[in-house]
Coordinates of C-alpha atoms and ligand atoms in Angstrom, one line a residue:
M1 CA 106.0 83.2 131.2
R2 CA 109.6 82.1 130.6
V3 CA 111.2 79.2 132.4
A4 CA 114.7 77.8 132.2
F5 CA 115.7 74.2 133.1
V6 CA 119.3 74.1 134.5
G7 CA 121.3 71.6 136.4
K8 CA 124.2 69.2 136.3
G9 CA 125.0 67.3 133.0
G10 CA 122.8 64.3 132.6
S11 CA 120.4 65.3 135.4
G12 CA 117.4 65.5 133.0
K13 CA 117.2 69.1 131.8
T14 CA 116.3 68.1 128.2
T15 CA 113.9 65.4 129.2
L16 CA 112.0 67.7 131.7
S17 CA 112.0 70.7 129.3
A18 CA 110.4 68.5 126.7
L19 CA 107.9 66.9 129.1
F20 CA 107.0 70.3 130.6
A21 CA 106.6 71.9 127.1
R22 CA 104.3 69.0 126.1
Y23 CA 102.4 69.3 129.3
A24 CA 101.9 73.0 129.1
A25 CA 100.7 72.6 125.5
S26 CA 98.2 69.9 126.5
R27 CA 96.7 72.3 129.0
G28 CA 96.0 74.8 126.3
G29 CA 99.1 76.9 126.6
S30 CA 100.9 78.6 123.7
V31 CA 104.4 77.1 124.0
V32 CA 107.7 77.7 122.5
A33 CA 110.5 75.3 123.5
V34 CA 114.1 76.6 122.9
D35 CA 117.1 74.4 122.7
A36 CA 120.0 76.5 124.0
D37 CA 122.3 73.6 124.9
I38 CA 125.6 72.9 123.2
N39 CA 124.4 69.3 122.5
Q40 CA 121.1 69.7 120.7
H41 CA 118.7 67.0 121.9
L42 CA 115.5 68.9 122.7
G43 CA 114.0 68.3 119.2
M44 CA 114.3 64.6 119.7
A45 CA 112.8 64.7 123.1
L46 CA 109.8 66.5 121.6
G47 CA 109.4 63.8 119.1
M48 CA 110.9 65.4 116.1
E49 CA 112.7 63.6 113.3
D50 CA 116.3 64.8 112.8
G51 CA 115.6 66.1 109.4
A52 CA 112.6 68.2 110.6
L53 CA 114.5 70.5 112.9
P54 CA 114.1 74.2 112.5
R55 CA 116.6 76.6 111.0
P56 CA 119.2 77.3 113.7
M57 CA 118.9 80.8 115.1
G58 CA 122.6 81.0 116.0
S59 CA 123.6 80.8 112.3
H60 CA 121.2 83.7 111.3
L61 CA 122.1 86.3 113.9
T62 CA 122.3 89.2 111.5
E63 CA 118.9 88.4 110.0
I64 CA 117.4 88.3 113.5
K65 CA 119.1 91.5 114.6
E66 CA 118.0 93.2 111.4
Y67 CA 114.4 92.4 112.1
L68 CA 114.4 93.2 115.8
R69 CA 116.1 96.5 115.6
G70 CA 113.3 97.8 113.4
D71 CA 113.8 101.5 113.1
N72 CA 115.2 102.0 116.6
P73 CA 117.4 105.1 116.0
R74 CA 119.8 104.1 118.8
I75 CA 121.0 101.0 116.9
S76 CA 123.0 102.1 113.9
S77 CA 123.2 98.8 112.2
A78 CA 122.7 95.0 112.8
S79 CA 126.5 94.8 113.3
A80 CA 126.3 97.3 116.2
M81 CA 123.6 95.2 117.8
V82 CA 125.1 92.7 120.3
K83 CA 123.4 90.0 122.3
T84 CA 122.6 92.3 125.2
T85 CA 121.3 95.3 123.1
P86 CA 118.0 96.0 124.7
P87 CA 114.9 97.0 122.8
G88 CA 113.9 100.6 122.6
R89 CA 111.4 102.8 120.9
G90 CA 111.3 101.7 117.3
S91 CA 112.4 98.1 118.0
R92 CA 110.2 95.3 116.9
L93 CA 108.7 93.3 119.8
L94 CA 107.7 89.6 119.6
H95 CA 104.4 88.0 120.9
L96 CA 103.5 84.4 121.2
D97 CA 99.7 84.9 120.7
E98 CA 99.6 87.0 117.6
G99 CA 99.9 85.7 114.0
D100 CA 103.4 84.8 113.0
D101 CA 106.1 87.3 112.9
P102 CA 109.2 86.6 110.7
I103 CA 111.2 85.3 113.7
H104 CA 108.6 82.6 114.7
S105 CA 107.7 81.8 111.1
R106 CA 111.3 81.4 110.0
F107 CA 112.9 79.8 113.1
A108 CA 110.1 77.8 114.8
V109 CA 108.5 74.5 113.8
T110 CA 105.6 72.8 115.4
T111 CA 106.3 69.5 117.2
P112 CA 103.9 66.5 117.3
E113 CA 102.3 67.3 120.7
G114 CA 101.9 71.0 120.0
P115 CA 104.9 73.0 121.3
R116 CA 106.8 75.0 118.8
L117 CA 110.6 74.4 118.8
M118 CA 113.4 76.9 118.2
V119 CA 117.1 75.9 118.3
T120 CA 120.4 77.8 118.6
G121 CA 122.0 75.2 116.4
P122 CA 124.7 72.7 116.9
F123 CA 128.1 73.5 118.1
D124 CA 130.2 72.9 114.9
E125 CA 133.5 71.2 115.0
D126 CA 135.2 74.3 113.5
D127 CA 133.6 76.6 116.2
L128 CA 136.2 78.3 118.3
G129 CA 135.5 77.0 121.8
V130 CA 133.0 78.3 124.3
A131 CA 133.1 81.9 122.8
C132 CA 131.2 80.6 119.9
Y133 CA 128.6 78.8 122.0
H134 CA 128.0 82.1 123.8
S135 CA 127.5 84.0 120.6
K136 CA 124.9 81.4 119.4
V137 CA 123.1 81.5 122.7
G138 CA 123.0 85.3 122.2
A139 CA 120.2 84.6 119.8
V140 CA 118.1 83.4 122.7
E141 CA 119.0 86.4 124.8
L142 CA 117.9 88.7 122.0
Y143 CA 114.7 86.7 121.5
L144 CA 113.8 86.9 125.1
N145 CA 114.7 90.5 125.5
H146 CA 112.3 91.4 122.7
L147 CA 109.5 89.1 123.8
I148 CA 106.4 90.4 125.5
D149 CA 104.8 87.3 127.0
G150 CA 101.9 86.9 129.4
A151 CA 99.7 84.3 131.2
G152 CA 99.0 81.1 129.3
E153 CA 102.1 81.6 127.1
Y154 CA 105.3 79.7 127.8
V155 CA 108.8 79.8 126.6
V156 CA 110.7 76.8 127.9
V157 CA 114.5 76.9 127.6
D158 CA 116.7 73.9 127.8
M159 CA 120.0 75.4 129.1
T160 CA 123.6 74.1 129.0
A161 CA 124.9 72.0 131.9
G162 CA 126.2 73.3 135.1
A163 CA 127.5 76.8 135.9
D164 CA 128.0 77.8 132.3
S165 CA 124.4 78.7 132.2
F166 CA 125.0 81.8 134.3
A167 CA 128.1 82.9 132.4
S168 CA 126.0 85.6 130.7
G169 CA 123.0 87.7 131.6
L170 CA 120.7 85.1 130.0
F171 CA 119.9 83.5 133.4
T172 CA 118.1 86.7 134.5
R173 CA 115.7 86.6 131.5
F174 CA 113.3 84.1 133.1
D175 CA 110.3 84.3 135.4
M176 CA 111.3 81.0 137.0
T177 CA 114.3 78.7 136.9
F178 CA 113.8 75.0 137.5
L179 CA 117.0 73.4 138.8
V180 CA 116.9 69.7 138.0
A181 CA 118.7 67.7 140.6
E182 CA 119.3 64.0 140.9
P183 CA 119.3 62.8 144.5
T184 CA 123.1 62.7 144.7
R185 CA 125.7 65.0 146.3
Q186 CA 126.9 66.2 142.9
G187 CA 123.3 66.9 141.9
V188 CA 122.7 69.2 144.8
G189 CA 126.2 70.7 144.4
V190 CA 125.1 72.6 141.3
Y191 CA 122.1 73.8 143.2
R192 CA 124.2 75.4 145.8
Q193 CA 126.2 77.3 143.2
Y194 CA 123.2 78.4 141.4
R195 CA 121.2 79.4 144.5
D196 CA 123.8 81.9 145.6
Y197 CA 124.2 83.4 142.2
A198 CA 120.4 83.6 141.6
A199 CA 119.8 85.2 145.0
D200 CA 122.3 88.0 144.2
Y201 CA 120.1 88.9 141.2
G202 CA 116.6 88.2 142.6
V203 CA 116.1 85.3 140.2
P204 CA 113.5 82.9 141.5
I205 CA 114.5 79.2 141.5
A206 CA 113.0 76.0 142.6
V207 CA 114.5 72.5 142.7
V208 CA 113.0 69.6 140.7
G209 CA 114.2 66.3 142.0
N210 CA 114.6 63.8 139.1
K211 CA 115.1 60.0 138.7
V212 CA 114.0 59.6 142.3
H213 CA 113.6 55.9 143.3
G214 CA 111.7 56.2 146.6
P215 CA 111.1 58.0 149.9
G216 CA 114.8 57.8 150.8
D217 CA 115.7 59.8 147.7
V218 CA 113.1 62.4 148.4
A219 CA 114.2 62.7 152.0
F220 CA 117.8 63.2 150.9
L221 CA 116.8 66.1 148.6
R222 CA 114.6 67.6 151.3
D223 CA 117.5 67.6 153.7
E224 CA 119.9 69.1 151.2
V225 CA 117.8 71.8 149.6
G226 CA 115.0 72.3 152.1
D227 CA 112.0 74.4 151.0
D228 CA 113.5 75.0 147.6
L229 CA 112.5 71.5 146.7
L230 CA 109.3 71.9 144.7
V231 CA 108.5 68.4 143.5
C232 CA 110.2 65.2 142.4
L233 CA 109.8 63.1 139.3
E234 CA 110.3 59.4 139.7
H235 CA 112.6 57.3 137.6
S236 CA 110.4 56.6 134.7
A237 CA 110.0 53.4 132.6
A238 CA 108.1 55.4 130.0
I239 CA 111.0 57.8 129.6
R240 CA 113.4 54.9 129.4
A241 CA 111.2 53.3 126.7
M242 CA 111.2 56.6 124.7
E243 CA 115.0 56.6 124.9
Q244 CA 115.0 53.1 123.5
G245 CA 113.2 54.5 120.5
R246 CA 109.6 53.5 121.3
P247 CA 106.8 55.9 120.4
F248 CA 106.0 58.2 123.2
T249 CA 103.2 60.7 124.1
L250 CA 102.4 62.4 127.3
R251 CA 99.7 59.8 127.9
D252 CA 102.4 57.2 128.3
L253 CA 103.9 59.0 131.3
E254 CA 103.3 57.5 134.8
P255 CA 100.4 59.4 136.6
A256 CA 102.7 60.5 139.5
N257 CA 105.1 62.1 137.0
A258 CA 102.3 63.8 135.1
L259 CA 101.1 65.2 138.5
A260 CA 104.6 66.5 139.1
L261 CA 104.5 68.3 135.8
G262 CA 101.2 69.9 136.9
R263 CA 102.9 71.2 140.0
L264 CA 105.6 72.8 137.9
L265 CA 103.1 74.5 135.7
D266 CA 101.1 75.7 138.8
R267 CA 104.3 77.1 140.3
L268 CA 105.2 78.9 137.1
D269 CA 101.7 80.3 136.7
A270 CA 101.8 81.6 140.3
Q271 CA 105.0 83.5 139.7
E272 CA 104.4 87.2 139.3
K273 CA 106.0 88.9 136.3
D274 CA 108.6 91.4 137.3
W275 CA 109.1 93.6 134.2
A276 CA 110.9 96.2 136.2
R277 CA 113.6 93.7 137.3
F278 CA 113.7 92.5 133.7
G279 CA 114.3 96.0 132.3
D280 CA 116.9 97.0 134.9
Q281 CA 118.9 93.8 134.4
A282 CA 118.7 94.2 130.6
A283 CA 120.4 97.5 131.0
L284 CA 122.9 96.3 133.7
F285 CA 124.1 93.4 131.6
H286 CA 124.3 95.4 128.5
L287 CA 126.5 98.0 130.2
R288 CA 128.7 95.2 131.5
N289 CA 128.9 93.6 128.1
A290 CA 129.7 97.0 126.4
K291 CA 132.6 97.6 128.7
A292 CA 133.9 94.1 128.7
W293 CA 134.2 93.7 124.9
A294 CA 131.3 95.0 122.8
N295 CA 132.4 98.7 122.7
R296 CA 135.7 97.6 121.4
A297 CA 134.3 95.1 119.0
T298 CA 131.8 97.5 117.4
G299 CA 133.8 100.8 117.7
E300 CA 130.8 102.5 119.3
D301 CA 129.7 103.5 122.8
L302 CA 126.9 101.0 123.2
A303 CA 125.7 102.5 126.4
A304 CA 123.8 104.9 124.1
Q305 CA 121.7 102.0 122.9
I306 CA 119.8 102.0 126.2
D307 CA 116.5 104.0 125.6
P308 CA 115.5 105.6 128.9
G309 CA 112.0 106.2 127.5
F310 CA 111.3 102.5 126.8
V311 CA 109.4 100.5 129.4
F312 CA 109.5 96.7 129.3
G313 CA 106.2 95.0 129.5
P314 CA 102.8 94.6 127.8
T315 CA 101.8 98.3 127.9
R316 CA 104.6 100.3 126.5
V317 CA 104.5 103.8 127.9
S318 CA 106.4 106.2 125.8
L319 CA 107.9 109.1 127.7
S320 CA 108.7 112.2 125.8
G321 CA 112.3 112.9 124.9
Ligands
ATP1 N1 112.7 60.7 135.2 C1 113.5 59.9 134.4 N2 113.4 58.6 134.4 C2 114.2 57.8 133.6 N3 115.2 58.3 132.9 C3 115.4 59.6 132.9 C4 114.6 60.5 133.6 N4 115.0 61.8 133.4 C5 116.0 61.7 132.6 N5 116.2 60.4 132.2 C6 117.3 59.9 131.3 O1 118.5 60.4 131.8 C7 119.4 60.7 130.7 C8 119.8 62.1 130.8 O2 118.7 62.9 130.6 P1 118.8 64.3 129.8 O3 119.4 64.1 128.5 O4 117.4 64.9 129.8 O5 119.7 65.1 130.7 P2 120.4 66.6 130.5 O6 120.5 67.2 131.8 O7 119.7 67.3 129.4 O8 121.8 66.1 130.0 P3 122.9 67.0 129.3 O9 123.6 67.7 130.3 O10 123.8 66.0 128.6 O11 122.2 67.9 128.3 C9 118.6 60.4 129.4 O12 118.9 59.1 129.0 C10 117.2 60.4 129.9 O13 116.3 59.6 129.2
MG2 MG1 120.4 68.1 127.6

């Protein structure tokens, strides 16, 4: 199951992604946490030392593409593979439960409480604006497009702030999106934007209230977002202490906040996988991307990369032709 944490800058996406990843791992899940934000803080929130961070996926796109395309005859070379190029027959697919494949073994490291961590990599000073961020995050889109995940397996993605997270098709690659909202008007403003966009694409979202100080805050969120409010995390002294550099494990978290993490996991587990939507939207966003720039950039008609005989999901049914 894949879940994205989105929301306004500073709302707590990174903190909650890390706590949720730790929690899912503590419940026996196989967990990969992915830092897809411009500012890379997820490793720290998972208790990693700076020097122990994994190799950044965004700086090794060619290597990743070379592996994933396998011997798919529709993809002529790694350079003709763009972030939206969907898998087809011959592509290499990724699994969380099987022994290491070269993607996980080269780009993931195990963090102290169990989740593995993958990162897009920092946004360098010489990077050319947002375009570069989108190309780095393309590594995550490719990863998710080629991943066959199931129950008890979790990919947790810490996304970039605000509406930027739905600038590409990436926001459709999740089973569930948790929108982190502080109990403020700005906090719920991002929710409204996201809700309308998500609804257009059948993307399930739920709101997670964060840094809540009491019943008044919960009531505010309930009034503003109604039934989309799944659960609230309280303002946490344990999280604050972690930010101050004190050692932290999940056991230090307040019981009410740990219970809230349990609600998030239950909600994600209850979500039914929709591989058909996933496949349809992979094709849709690839065609859009091809028209917008990728055909021009590669000099090929990338619509031909879509393999009509490929079925997304755990049982690949190959049609003839
Ligand atoms: N429940 C909480 N209790 C106390 N502090 C919190 C809580 N959630 C988040 N914080 C603090 O709020 C600040 C912002 O959190 P965080 O970095 O997770 O937000 P973010 O949405 O990822 O921000 P950005 O948009 O910059 O990536 C951090 O200092 C974090 O420790
Ligand atoms: Mg963050």
